[in-house]
Amino acid sequence: MGFATGLTSVIALTLSSFILPMRAYSLIAPAKINLYLKILGDRADGYHELVMILQSLELGDQVQVRANGIEKIRIYCDHPEVPLDQTNLAHRAAQLMVQQFPEAYANYGGVDIHIEKNIPVAAGLAGGSTDAAAVLVGLDLMWQLGLTYPELEAIAENLGSDVPFCLAGGSAIATGRGEKLDPITNSPCLFVVLAKYRNIGVSTLWAYQTYRQEFSHGYINDPDRMKTQSSKISSSPLVQAITRSNGEEIGKLMHNDLEKIVLPEYPKVAQLRETFARTGVLGTMMSGSGSTVFALCESA
Ligand code: C5P
């Protein structure tokens, strides 16, 4: 699948319009991979300070928001592993919009959210985060709020570290918890093959906690050193390789700290990675906290 460049932020398609306003919107919610994930240290809020390079894919869920005229948020999805209750991040996104914009909710009523799940679940591909981002955009449109991108981003941050990137899409350096974004323009059009065992899902919480247990002795504690380290990424060889469309260099320079935790615990995931490496692809790596492994390729 093409790593579409810059075109893959949440995209809204109008579904139906009565006189005014629109009653439903259908959105494409793209998956992401991490080309780079470095854990620098602990943050005061209990999260980790990260340096990441994130890339949207053409692969995406289809998310439809539709005014239902009753005071309820309802999720519909036929994927057996997708929860239909408040634990679904898309539900929490709608709930947050209701809290922030009670007048719009009173005017337009509740929302039915239909998710056509194409992105594997618990896969390190931000499937839940991207659906949540789509709900924010969909409700902004449906409720005619006219929110600016920074306003949407501020709401997205409350839902999860990856949600702001899912709103923006494309290619970006992500720092802080993952919510501070610096877009990378001119990223190349490459192809990725994704592989994931259906029955292996990795908990992001577990991966980070275990990383902390094993590697916190190497964490940077000095805030100034952390900042200096974090700012180095923008002039790094990997970012240069991305902006120069050098697929071979990108493949060689990709890195993910969480592999140190997940691969030993899940030998089948490690095996997938080794299998890809033997096929002569540009590069291979686990995405995020896994369990998806991707191979970067020059051509389809
Ligand atoms: O932000 P999100 O809910 O996606 O993160 C899931 C879990 O991953 C968090 O509860 C936290 O334990 C861990 N995490 C972290 N540092 C980050 C992002 C996530 O420790 N920067």
PDB file of C-alpha atoms and ligand atoms in Angstrom:
ATOM      1  CA  MET A   1       0.000   0.000   0.000  1.00  0.00           C
ATOM      2  CA  GLY A   2       1.306   3.432  -0.894  1.00  0.00           C
ATOM      3  CA  PHE A   3       2.467   5.609   1.916  1.00  0.00           C
ATOM      4  CA  ALA A   4       0.464   8.379   0.476  1.00  0.00           C
ATOM      5  CA  THR A   5       2.200  11.640   0.991  1.00  0.00           C
ATOM      6  CA  GLY A   6       0.403  14.481   2.625  1.00  0.00           C
ATOM      7  CA  LEU A   7      -2.984  13.449   1.324  1.00  0.00           C
ATOM      8  CA  THR A   8      -3.971  11.095   4.037  1.00  0.00           C
ATOM      9  CA  SER A   9      -5.144  13.252   6.895  1.00  0.00           C
ATOM     10  CA  VAL A  10      -8.752  12.598   7.839  1.00  0.00           C
ATOM     11  CA  ILE A  11     -10.735  13.378   4.693  1.00  0.00           C
ATOM     12  CA  ALA A  12     -14.432  14.190   4.804  1.00  0.00           C
ATOM     13  CA  LEU A  13     -16.909  13.221   2.125  1.00  0.00           C
ATOM     14  CA  THR A  14     -20.406  14.644   2.323  1.00  0.00           C
ATOM     15  CA  LEU A  15     -22.996  11.899   2.337  1.00  0.00           C
ATOM     16  CA  SER A  16     -26.353  13.527   2.325  1.00  0.00           C
ATOM     17  CA  SER A  17     -27.753  16.970   2.705  1.00  0.00           C
ATOM     18  CA  PHE A  18     -31.242  18.023   3.578  1.00  0.00           C
ATOM     19  CA  ILE A  19     -31.870  21.704   3.221  1.00  0.00           C
ATOM     20  CA  LEU A  20     -29.309  22.709   5.863  1.00  0.00           C
ATOM     21  CA  PRO A  21     -27.308  21.443   7.634  1.00  0.00           C
ATOM     22  CA  MET A  22     -25.740  18.209   6.435  1.00  0.00           C
ATOM     23  CA  ARG A  23     -26.942  15.248   8.442  1.00  0.00           C
ATOM     24  CA  ALA A  24     -24.114  12.822   7.770  1.00  0.00           C
ATOM     25  CA  TYR A  25     -20.475  12.791   6.844  1.00  0.00           C
ATOM     26  CA  SER A  26     -18.279   9.923   5.745  1.00  0.00           C
ATOM     27  CA  LEU A  27     -14.588  10.171   6.518  1.00  0.00           C
ATOM     28  CA  ILE A  28     -11.486   8.254   5.554  1.00  0.00           C
ATOM     29  CA  ALA A  29      -9.396   7.609   8.662  1.00  0.00           C
ATOM     30  CA  PRO A  30      -5.864   6.562   7.660  1.00  0.00           C
ATOM     31  CA  ALA A  31      -3.569   4.180   9.536  1.00  0.00           C
ATOM     32  CA  LYS A  32      -0.035   5.219  10.522  1.00  0.00           C
ATOM     33  CA  ILE A  33       3.316   3.549  10.919  1.00  0.00           C
ATOM     34  CA  ASN A  34       6.319   4.717  12.953  1.00  0.00           C
ATOM     35  CA  LEU A  35       9.493   5.051  10.944  1.00  0.00           C
ATOM     36  CA  TYR A  36      11.276   6.036  14.151  1.00  0.00           C
ATOM     37  CA  LEU A  37      10.456   5.732  17.837  1.00  0.00           C
ATOM     38  CA  LYS A  38      13.003   6.733  20.461  1.00  0.00           C
ATOM     39  CA  ILE A  39      12.163   6.868  24.160  1.00  0.00           C
ATOM     40  CA  LEU A  40      14.091   9.645  25.887  1.00  0.00           C
ATOM     41  CA  GLY A  41      12.816   9.482  29.447  1.00  0.00           C
ATOM     42  CA  ASP A  42       9.961   9.930  31.879  1.00  0.00           C
ATOM     43  CA  ARG A  43       7.578  12.861  31.966  1.00  0.00           C
ATOM     44  CA  ALA A  44       5.923  14.387  35.008  1.00  0.00           C
ATOM     45  CA  ASP A  45       2.495  13.264  33.677  1.00  0.00           C
ATOM     46  CA  GLY A  46       3.511   9.595  33.809  1.00  0.00           C
ATOM     47  CA  TYR A  47       3.995   9.284  30.041  1.00  0.00           C
ATOM     48  CA  HIS A  48       7.276   8.981  28.181  1.00  0.00           C
ATOM     49  CA  GLU A  49       9.061  11.755  26.349  1.00  0.00           C
ATOM     50  CA  LEU A  50       9.380  10.488  22.776  1.00  0.00           C
ATOM     51  CA  VAL A  51      10.956  11.352  19.467  1.00  0.00           C
ATOM     52  CA  MET A  52       9.064   9.765  16.598  1.00  0.00           C
ATOM     53  CA  ILE A  53       8.667   9.971  12.863  1.00  0.00           C
ATOM     54  CA  LEU A  54       5.136   9.079  11.845  1.00  0.00           C
ATOM     55  CA  GLN A  55       3.792   8.328   8.400  1.00  0.00           C
ATOM     56  CA  SER A  56       0.171   7.938   7.248  1.00  0.00           C
ATOM     57  CA  LEU A  57      -0.757   5.082   4.948  1.00  0.00           C
ATOM     58  CA  GLU A  58      -3.378   4.758   2.254  1.00  0.00           C
ATOM     59  CA  LEU A  59      -4.924   1.973   4.293  1.00  0.00           C
ATOM     60  CA  GLY A  60      -7.780   3.476   6.280  1.00  0.00           C
ATOM     61  CA  ASP A  61     -11.060   2.895   8.064  1.00  0.00           C
ATOM     62  CA  GLN A  62     -14.245   4.443   6.755  1.00  0.00           C
ATOM     63  CA  VAL A  63     -16.013   6.350   9.537  1.00  0.00           C
ATOM     64  CA  GLN A  64     -19.505   7.744   9.109  1.00  0.00           C
ATOM     65  CA  VAL A  65     -21.111  10.140  11.573  1.00  0.00           C
ATOM     66  CA  ARG A  66     -24.862  10.617  11.288  1.00  0.00           C
ATOM     67  CA  ALA A  67     -27.192  12.724  13.413  1.00  0.00           C
ATOM     68  CA  ASN A  68     -29.632  10.310  15.055  1.00  0.00           C
ATOM     69  CA  GLY A  69     -32.081  12.797  16.559  1.00  0.00           C
ATOM     70  CA  ILE A  70     -31.978  11.161  19.985  1.00  0.00           C
ATOM     71  CA  GLU A  71     -29.679  11.967  22.885  1.00  0.00           C
ATOM     72  CA  LYS A  72     -27.364   9.031  22.399  1.00  0.00           C
ATOM     73  CA  ILE A  73     -23.941   8.224  21.010  1.00  0.00           C
ATOM     74  CA  ARG A  74     -24.095   4.823  19.311  1.00  0.00           C
ATOM     75  CA  ILE A  75     -21.253   2.913  17.667  1.00  0.00           C
ATOM     76  CA  TYR A  76     -21.801   0.370  14.911  1.00  0.00           C
ATOM     77  CA  CYS A  77     -19.002  -1.889  13.724  1.00  0.00           C
ATOM     78  CA  ASP A  78     -19.066  -5.504  12.609  1.00  0.00           C
ATOM     79  CA  HIS A  79     -15.448  -6.259  13.595  1.00  0.00           C
ATOM     80  CA  PRO A  80     -15.605  -8.646  16.588  1.00  0.00           C
ATOM     81  CA  GLU A  81     -12.699  -6.969  18.430  1.00  0.00           C
ATOM     82  CA  VAL A  82     -14.017  -3.416  18.211  1.00  0.00           C
ATOM     83  CA  PRO A  83     -15.925  -2.404  21.375  1.00  0.00           C
ATOM     84  CA  LEU A  84     -19.254  -0.689  20.840  1.00  0.00           C
ATOM     85  CA  ASP A  85     -19.375   1.029  24.246  1.00  0.00           C
ATOM     86  CA  GLN A  86     -17.642   3.943  25.978  1.00  0.00           C
ATOM     87  CA  THR A  87     -14.309   2.126  25.883  1.00  0.00           C
ATOM     88  CA  ASN A  88     -14.108   2.770  22.128  1.00  0.00           C
ATOM     89  CA  LEU A  89     -11.987   5.890  21.588  1.00  0.00           C
ATOM     90  CA  ALA A  90     -14.403   7.050  18.867  1.00  0.00           C
ATOM     91  CA  HIS A  91     -17.174   7.036  21.494  1.00  0.00           C
ATOM     92  CA  ARG A  92     -14.956   9.006  23.873  1.00  0.00           C
ATOM     93  CA  ALA A  93     -14.240  11.517  21.089  1.00  0.00           C
ATOM     94  CA  ALA A  94     -17.964  12.089  20.575  1.00  0.00           C
ATOM     95  CA  GLN A  95     -18.524  12.320  24.335  1.00  0.00           C
ATOM     96  CA  LEU A  96     -15.798  14.954  24.609  1.00  0.00           C
ATOM     97  CA  MET A  97     -17.390  16.985  21.802  1.00  0.00           C
ATOM     98  CA  VAL A  98     -20.761  16.760  23.599  1.00  0.00           C
ATOM     99  CA  GLN A  99     -19.148  18.082  26.801  1.00  0.00           C
ATOM    100  CA  GLN A 100     -17.369  20.902  25.010  1.00  0.00           C
ATOM    101  CA  PHE A 101     -20.266  21.931  22.775  1.00  0.00           C
ATOM    102  CA  PRO A 102     -23.493  21.286  24.732  1.00  0.00           C
ATOM    103  CA  GLU A 103     -25.443  23.793  22.622  1.00  0.00           C
ATOM    104  CA  ALA A 104     -24.594  21.988  19.396  1.00  0.00           C
ATOM    105  CA  TYR A 105     -25.580  18.699  21.015  1.00  0.00           C
ATOM    106  CA  ALA A 106     -28.893  20.222  22.147  1.00  0.00           C
ATOM    107  CA  ASN A 107     -29.487  21.515  18.607  1.00  0.00           C
ATOM    108  CA  TYR A 108     -28.473  18.496  16.582  1.00  0.00           C
ATOM    109  CA  GLY A 109     -29.007  15.606  18.991  1.00  0.00           C
ATOM    110  CA  GLY A 110     -26.874  12.493  19.276  1.00  0.00           C
ATOM    111  CA  VAL A 111     -24.778  10.703  16.720  1.00  0.00           C
ATOM    112  CA  ASP A 112     -24.527   7.256  15.176  1.00  0.00           C
ATOM    113  CA  ILE A 113     -20.940   6.340  14.327  1.00  0.00           C
ATOM    114  CA  HIS A 114     -20.485   3.587  11.752  1.00  0.00           C
ATOM    115  CA  ILE A 115     -16.954   2.202  11.514  1.00  0.00           C
ATOM    116  CA  GLU A 116     -15.887   0.074   8.563  1.00  0.00           C
ATOM    117  CA  LYS A 117     -12.783  -1.460  10.098  1.00  0.00           C
ATOM    118  CA  ASN A 118      -9.994  -2.050   7.596  1.00  0.00           C
ATOM    119  CA  ILE A 119      -7.058  -1.301   9.919  1.00  0.00           C
ATOM    120  CA  PRO A 120      -6.002  -4.265  12.088  1.00  0.00           C
ATOM    121  CA  VAL A 121      -6.840  -3.877  15.788  1.00  0.00           C
ATOM    122  CA  ALA A 122      -4.208  -3.651  18.613  1.00  0.00           C
ATOM    123  CA  ALA A 123      -1.638  -3.496  15.857  1.00  0.00           C
ATOM    124  CA  GLY A 124       0.463  -0.358  16.444  1.00  0.00           C
ATOM    125  CA  LEU A 125      -1.230   1.295  13.449  1.00  0.00           C
ATOM    126  CA  ALA A 126      -3.304   3.860  15.411  1.00  0.00           C
ATOM    127  CA  GLY A 127      -6.594   2.309  14.288  1.00  0.00           C
ATOM    128  CA  GLY A 128      -8.513   3.500  17.361  1.00  0.00           C
ATOM    129  CA  SER A 129      -6.862   6.933  17.375  1.00  0.00           C
ATOM    130  CA  THR A 130      -7.633   7.595  13.724  1.00  0.00           C
ATOM    131  CA  ASP A 131     -11.324   6.707  14.161  1.00  0.00           C
ATOM    132  CA  ALA A 132     -11.449   9.142  17.104  1.00  0.00           C
ATOM    133  CA  ALA A 133      -9.822  11.878  14.978  1.00  0.00           C
ATOM    134  CA  ALA A 134     -12.420  11.231  12.257  1.00  0.00           C
ATOM    135  CA  VAL A 135     -15.250  11.639  14.773  1.00  0.00           C
ATOM    136  CA  LEU A 136     -13.844  15.032  15.864  1.00  0.00           C
ATOM    137  CA  VAL A 137     -13.694  16.235  12.260  1.00  0.00           C
ATOM    138  CA  GLY A 138     -17.106  14.735  11.443  1.00  0.00           C
ATOM    139  CA  LEU A 139     -18.839  16.405  14.381  1.00  0.00           C
ATOM    140  CA  ASP A 140     -17.113  19.719  13.696  1.00  0.00           C
ATOM    141  CA  LEU A 141     -18.589  19.584  10.181  1.00  0.00           C
ATOM    142  CA  MET A 142     -21.988  18.210  11.120  1.00  0.00           C
ATOM    143  CA  TRP A 143     -22.477  20.642  13.988  1.00  0.00           C
ATOM    144  CA  GLN A 144     -21.106  23.510  11.870  1.00  0.00           C
ATOM    145  CA  LEU A 145     -18.695  24.550  14.618  1.00  0.00           C
ATOM    146  CA  GLY A 146     -16.044  25.910  12.260  1.00  0.00           C
ATOM    147  CA  LEU A 147     -13.217  24.843  14.569  1.00  0.00           C
ATOM    148  CA  THR A 148      -9.694  25.735  13.510  1.00  0.00           C
ATOM    149  CA  TYR A 149      -7.034  23.048  13.225  1.00  0.00           C
ATOM    150  CA  PRO A 150      -5.319  24.112  16.516  1.00  0.00           C
ATOM    151  CA  GLU A 151      -8.707  23.981  18.270  1.00  0.00           C
ATOM    152  CA  LEU A 152      -9.335  20.451  17.013  1.00  0.00           C
ATOM    153  CA  GLU A 153      -5.776  19.495  17.929  1.00  0.00           C
ATOM    154  CA  ALA A 154      -6.285  20.713  21.516  1.00  0.00           C
ATOM    155  CA  ILE A 155      -9.337  18.437  21.835  1.00  0.00           C
ATOM    156  CA  ALA A 156      -7.491  15.530  20.172  1.00  0.00           C
ATOM    157  CA  GLU A 157      -4.636  15.683  22.717  1.00  0.00           C
ATOM    158  CA  ASN A 158      -7.060  14.726  25.479  1.00  0.00           C
ATOM    159  CA  LEU A 159      -7.948  11.485  23.745  1.00  0.00           C
ATOM    160  CA  GLY A 160      -4.522   9.958  23.180  1.00  0.00           C
ATOM    161  CA  SER A 161      -0.953  10.675  22.158  1.00  0.00           C
ATOM    162  CA  ASP A 162      -1.477   9.623  18.520  1.00  0.00           C
ATOM    163  CA  VAL A 163      -4.794  11.403  17.915  1.00  0.00           C
ATOM    164  CA  PRO A 164      -3.287  14.819  16.962  1.00  0.00           C
ATOM    165  CA  PHE A 165      -1.120  13.138  14.300  1.00  0.00           C
ATOM    166  CA  CYS A 166      -4.136  11.255  12.976  1.00  0.00           C
ATOM    167  CA  LEU A 167      -5.901  14.606  12.486  1.00  0.00           C
ATOM    168  CA  ALA A 168      -2.957  16.015  10.558  1.00  0.00           C
ATOM    169  CA  GLY A 169      -1.756  12.960   8.626  1.00  0.00           C
ATOM    170  CA  GLY A 170       1.079  12.946   6.113  1.00  0.00           C
ATOM    171  CA  SER A 171       4.624  12.651   7.473  1.00  0.00           C
ATOM    172  CA  ALA A 172       5.682  14.308  10.705  1.00  0.00           C
ATOM    173  CA  ILE A 173       8.195  14.465  13.490  1.00  0.00           C
ATOM    174  CA  ALA A 174       6.309  13.929  16.735  1.00  0.00           C
ATOM    175  CA  THR A 175       7.818  14.858  20.096  1.00  0.00           C
ATOM    176  CA  GLY A 176       6.581  15.341  23.662  1.00  0.00           C
ATOM    177  CA  ARG A 177       4.073  12.561  24.351  1.00  0.00           C
ATOM    178  CA  GLY A 178       3.726  12.317  20.578  1.00  0.00           C
ATOM    179  CA  GLU A 179       1.354  15.256  20.307  1.00  0.00           C
ATOM    180  CA  LYS A 180       3.845  17.964  19.271  1.00  0.00           C
ATOM    181  CA  LEU A 181       4.016  17.795  15.496  1.00  0.00           C
ATOM    182  CA  ASP A 182       6.392  19.162  12.942  1.00  0.00           C
ATOM    183  CA  PRO A 183       5.324  18.198   9.406  1.00  0.00           C
ATOM    184  CA  ILE A 184       7.880  16.773   6.983  1.00  0.00           C
ATOM    185  CA  THR A 185       7.186  17.951   3.466  1.00  0.00           C
ATOM    186  CA  ASN A 186       8.381  16.174   0.312  1.00  0.00           C
ATOM    187  CA  SER A 187       8.232  12.655   1.694  1.00  0.00           C
ATOM    188  CA  PRO A 188       8.671   9.943  -0.944  1.00  0.00           C
ATOM    189  CA  CYS A 189       5.979   7.679  -2.345  1.00  0.00           C
ATOM    190  CA  LEU A 190       7.019   4.243  -1.119  1.00  0.00           C
ATOM    191  CA  PHE A 191       5.130   1.029  -0.518  1.00  0.00           C
ATOM    192  CA  VAL A 192       4.691  -0.905   2.680  1.00  0.00           C
ATOM    193  CA  VAL A 193       3.647  -4.475   3.256  1.00  0.00           C
ATOM    194  CA  LEU A 194       2.039  -5.000   6.662  1.00  0.00           C
ATOM    195  CA  ALA A 195       2.037  -8.325   8.454  1.00  0.00           C
ATOM    196  CA  LYS A 196       0.267  -9.112  11.692  1.00  0.00           C
ATOM    197  CA  TYR A 197      -0.815 -12.298  13.401  1.00  0.00           C
ATOM    198  CA  ARG A 198      -4.567 -12.049  13.903  1.00  0.00           C
ATOM    199  CA  ASN A 199      -4.310 -13.515  17.415  1.00  0.00           C
ATOM    200  CA  ILE A 200      -1.365 -11.426  18.638  1.00  0.00           C
ATOM    201  CA  GLY A 201      -2.189  -7.955  19.903  1.00  0.00           C
ATOM    202  CA  VAL A 202       0.194  -5.961  22.091  1.00  0.00           C
ATOM    203  CA  SER A 203      -0.952  -3.591  24.836  1.00  0.00           C
ATOM    204  CA  THR A 204       0.731  -0.205  24.436  1.00  0.00           C
ATOM    205  CA  LEU A 205       0.508   0.339  28.181  1.00  0.00           C
ATOM    206  CA  TRP A 206       2.303  -2.963  28.830  1.00  0.00           C
ATOM    207  CA  ALA A 207       5.024  -2.195  26.286  1.00  0.00           C
ATOM    208  CA  TYR A 208       5.880   1.199  27.792  1.00  0.00           C
ATOM    209  CA  GLN A 209       5.677  -0.029  31.389  1.00  0.00           C
ATOM    210  CA  THR A 210       7.952  -2.955  30.650  1.00  0.00           C
ATOM    211  CA  TYR A 211      10.367  -0.681  28.796  1.00  0.00           C
ATOM    212  CA  ARG A 212      10.495   1.538  31.881  1.00  0.00           C
ATOM    213  CA  GLN A 213      11.209  -1.451  34.137  1.00  0.00           C
ATOM    214  CA  GLU A 214      14.075  -2.617  31.966  1.00  0.00           C
ATOM    215  CA  PHE A 215      15.628   0.550  30.601  1.00  0.00           C
ATOM    216  CA  SER A 216      14.848   3.477  32.916  1.00  0.00           C
ATOM    217  CA  HIS A 217      18.469   3.460  34.137  1.00  0.00           C
ATOM    218  CA  GLY A 218      19.373   4.978  30.748  1.00  0.00           C
ATOM    219  CA  TYR A 219      16.639   7.650  30.783  1.00  0.00           C
ATOM    220  CA  ILE A 220      17.608  11.306  30.408  1.00  0.00           C
ATOM    221  CA  ASN A 221      16.589  13.161  33.569  1.00  0.00           C
ATOM    222  CA  ASP A 222      17.836  16.640  32.791  1.00  0.00           C
ATOM    223  CA  PRO A 223      15.085  18.639  30.971  1.00  0.00           C
ATOM    224  CA  ASP A 224      17.621  20.714  29.004  1.00  0.00           C
ATOM    225  CA  ARG A 225      19.435  17.611  27.764  1.00  0.00           C
ATOM    226  CA  MET A 226      16.078  16.096  26.867  1.00  0.00           C
ATOM    227  CA  LYS A 227      15.206  19.179  24.783  1.00  0.00           C
ATOM    228  CA  THR A 228      18.579  19.177  23.032  1.00  0.00           C
ATOM    229  CA  GLN A 229      18.280  15.480  22.243  1.00  0.00           C
ATOM    230  CA  SER A 230      14.732  15.908  20.974  1.00  0.00           C
ATOM    231  CA  SER A 231      15.610  18.812  18.666  1.00  0.00           C
ATOM    232  CA  LYS A 232      18.381  16.811  16.952  1.00  0.00           C
ATOM    233  CA  ILE A 233      15.859  14.758  14.989  1.00  0.00           C
ATOM    234  CA  SER A 234      14.965  17.524  12.519  1.00  0.00           C
ATOM    235  CA  SER A 235      18.505  17.549  11.082  1.00  0.00           C
ATOM    236  CA  SER A 236      19.003  13.780  11.457  1.00  0.00           C
ATOM    237  CA  PRO A 237      20.135  11.547   8.557  1.00  0.00           C
ATOM    238  CA  LEU A 238      16.723   9.815   8.608  1.00  0.00           C
ATOM    239  CA  VAL A 239      14.778  13.057   8.120  1.00  0.00           C
ATOM    240  CA  GLN A 240      17.243  14.044   5.387  1.00  0.00           C
ATOM    241  CA  ALA A 241      16.724  10.671   3.707  1.00  0.00           C
ATOM    242  CA  ILE A 242      12.942  11.191   3.852  1.00  0.00           C
ATOM    243  CA  THR A 243      13.073  14.685   2.359  1.00  0.00           C
ATOM    244  CA  ARG A 244      15.492  13.467  -0.345  1.00  0.00           C
ATOM    245  CA  SER A 245      13.244  10.465  -1.116  1.00  0.00           C
ATOM    246  CA  ASN A 246      16.115   8.072  -0.470  1.00  0.00           C
ATOM    247  CA  GLY A 247      14.231   4.837   0.214  1.00  0.00           C
ATOM    248  CA  GLU A 248      17.371   2.773   0.789  1.00  0.00           C
ATOM    249  CA  GLU A 249      18.650   5.128   3.495  1.00  0.00           C
ATOM    250  CA  ILE A 250      15.206   5.319   5.129  1.00  0.00           C
ATOM    251  CA  GLY A 251      15.120   1.526   5.262  1.00  0.00           C
ATOM    252  CA  LYS A 252      18.540   1.391   6.932  1.00  0.00           C
ATOM    253  CA  LEU A 253      17.959   4.183   9.446  1.00  0.00           C
ATOM    254  CA  MET A 254      14.514   3.210  10.783  1.00  0.00           C
ATOM    255  CA  HIS A 255      14.460   2.474  14.510  1.00  0.00           C
ATOM    256  CA  ASN A 256      11.962   1.506  17.201  1.00  0.00           C
ATOM    257  CA  ASP A 257      13.001   1.223  20.888  1.00  0.00           C
ATOM    258  CA  LEU A 258       9.900  -0.831  21.729  1.00  0.00           C
ATOM    259  CA  GLU A 259      11.217  -3.715  19.619  1.00  0.00           C
ATOM    260  CA  LYS A 260      13.602  -4.419  22.526  1.00  0.00           C
ATOM    261  CA  ILE A 261      10.586  -5.322  24.669  1.00  0.00           C
ATOM    262  CA  VAL A 262       8.064  -6.760  22.237  1.00  0.00           C
ATOM    263  CA  LEU A 263      10.249  -8.975  20.017  1.00  0.00           C
ATOM    264  CA  PRO A 264      11.695 -11.140  22.833  1.00  0.00           C
ATOM    265  CA  GLU A 265       8.211 -11.550  24.349  1.00  0.00           C
ATOM    266  CA  TYR A 266       6.547 -12.406  21.015  1.00  0.00           C
ATOM    267  CA  PRO A 267       8.950 -14.637  19.037  1.00  0.00           C
ATOM    268  CA  LYS A 268       6.449 -14.976  16.177  1.00  0.00           C
ATOM    269  CA  VAL A 269       6.571 -11.224  15.644  1.00  0.00           C
ATOM    270  CA  ALA A 270      10.372 -11.389  15.639  1.00  0.00           C
ATOM    271  CA  GLN A 271      10.149 -14.204  13.105  1.00  0.00           C
ATOM    272  CA  LEU A 272       7.948 -12.110  10.786  1.00  0.00           C
ATOM    273  CA  ARG A 273      10.556  -9.371  10.925  1.00  0.00           C
ATOM    274  CA  GLU A 274      13.357 -11.836  10.088  1.00  0.00           C
ATOM    275  CA  THR A 275      11.328 -13.238   7.205  1.00  0.00           C
ATOM    276  CA  PHE A 276      10.833  -9.776   5.728  1.00  0.00           C
ATOM    277  CA  ALA A 277      14.544  -8.971   6.199  1.00  0.00           C
ATOM    278  CA  ARG A 278      15.500 -12.032   4.141  1.00  0.00           C
ATOM    279  CA  THR A 279      13.395 -10.910   1.156  1.00  0.00           C
ATOM    280  CA  GLY A 280      15.658  -7.990   0.301  1.00  0.00           C
ATOM    281  CA  VAL A 281      13.214  -5.187   1.111  1.00  0.00           C
ATOM    282  CA  LEU A 282      14.456  -1.639   1.788  1.00  0.00           C
ATOM    283  CA  GLY A 283      13.902  -2.136   5.486  1.00  0.00           C
ATOM    284  CA  THR A 284      11.666  -3.804   8.021  1.00  0.00           C
ATOM    285  CA  MET A 285      10.481  -2.852  11.498  1.00  0.00           C
ATOM    286  CA  MET A 286       7.708  -3.204  14.028  1.00  0.00           C
ATOM    287  CA  SER A 287       5.269  -0.281  14.057  1.00  0.00           C
ATOM    288  CA  GLY A 288       4.642   1.476  17.395  1.00  0.00           C
ATOM    289  CA  SER A 289       4.107  -1.051  20.166  1.00  0.00           C
ATOM    290  CA  GLY A 290       3.283  -3.751  17.579  1.00  0.00           C
ATOM    291  CA  SER A 291       2.308  -6.324  16.796  1.00  0.00           C
ATOM    292  CA  THR A 292       2.366  -5.251  13.138  1.00  0.00           C
ATOM    293  CA  VAL A 293       5.659  -5.599  11.312  1.00  0.00           C
ATOM    294  CA  PHE A 294       6.083  -3.686   8.082  1.00  0.00           C
ATOM    295  CA  ALA A 295       8.425  -3.960   5.151  1.00  0.00           C
ATOM    296  CA  LEU A 296       9.351  -0.874   3.205  1.00  0.00           C
ATOM    297  CA  CYS A 297       9.537  -1.436  -0.540  1.00  0.00           C
ATOM    298  CA  GLU A 298      10.502   0.627  -3.591  1.00  0.00           C
ATOM    299  CA  SER A 299       7.690  -0.701  -5.776  1.00  0.00           C
ATOM    300  CA  ALA A 300       4.364  -2.464  -5.513  1.00  0.00           C
TER     301      ALA A 300
HETATM  302  O1  C5P B   1      -1.748   8.090  24.795  1.00  0.00           O
HETATM  303  P1  C5P B   1      -2.221   6.684  24.693  1.00  0.00           P
HETATM  304  O2  C5P B   1      -3.496   6.459  25.467  1.00  0.00           O
HETATM  305  O3  C5P B   1      -2.302   6.177  23.308  1.00  0.00           O
HETATM  306  O4  C5P B   1      -1.098   5.809  25.411  1.00  0.00           O
HETATM  307  C1  C5P B   1      -1.308   4.491  25.861  1.00  0.00           C
HETATM  308  C2  C5P B   1      -0.320   4.169  26.951  1.00  0.00           C
HETATM  309  O5  C5P B   1       1.003   4.143  26.418  1.00  0.00           O
HETATM  310  C3  C5P B   1      -0.272   5.207  28.063  1.00  0.00           C
HETATM  311  O6  C5P B   1      -1.169   4.878  29.082  1.00  0.00           O
HETATM  312  C4  C5P B   1       1.163   5.130  28.538  1.00  0.00           C
HETATM  313  O7  C5P B   1       1.310   4.100  29.472  1.00  0.00           O
HETATM  314  C5  C5P B   1       1.931   4.724  27.305  1.00  0.00           C
HETATM  315  N1  C5P B   1       2.590   5.883  26.684  1.00  0.00           N
HETATM  316  C6  C5P B   1       3.710   6.428  27.281  1.00  0.00           C
HETATM  317  N2  C5P B   1       4.299   7.524  26.717  1.00  0.00           N
HETATM  318  C7  C5P B   1       3.816   8.067  25.584  1.00  0.00           C
HETATM  319  C8  C5P B   1       2.685   7.509  24.956  1.00  0.00           C
HETATM  320  C9  C5P B   1       2.092   6.414  25.530  1.00  0.00           C
HETATM  321  O8  C5P B   1       4.195   5.936  28.317  1.00  0.00           O
HETATM  322  N3  C5P B   1       4.430   9.135  25.080  1.00  0.00           N
END
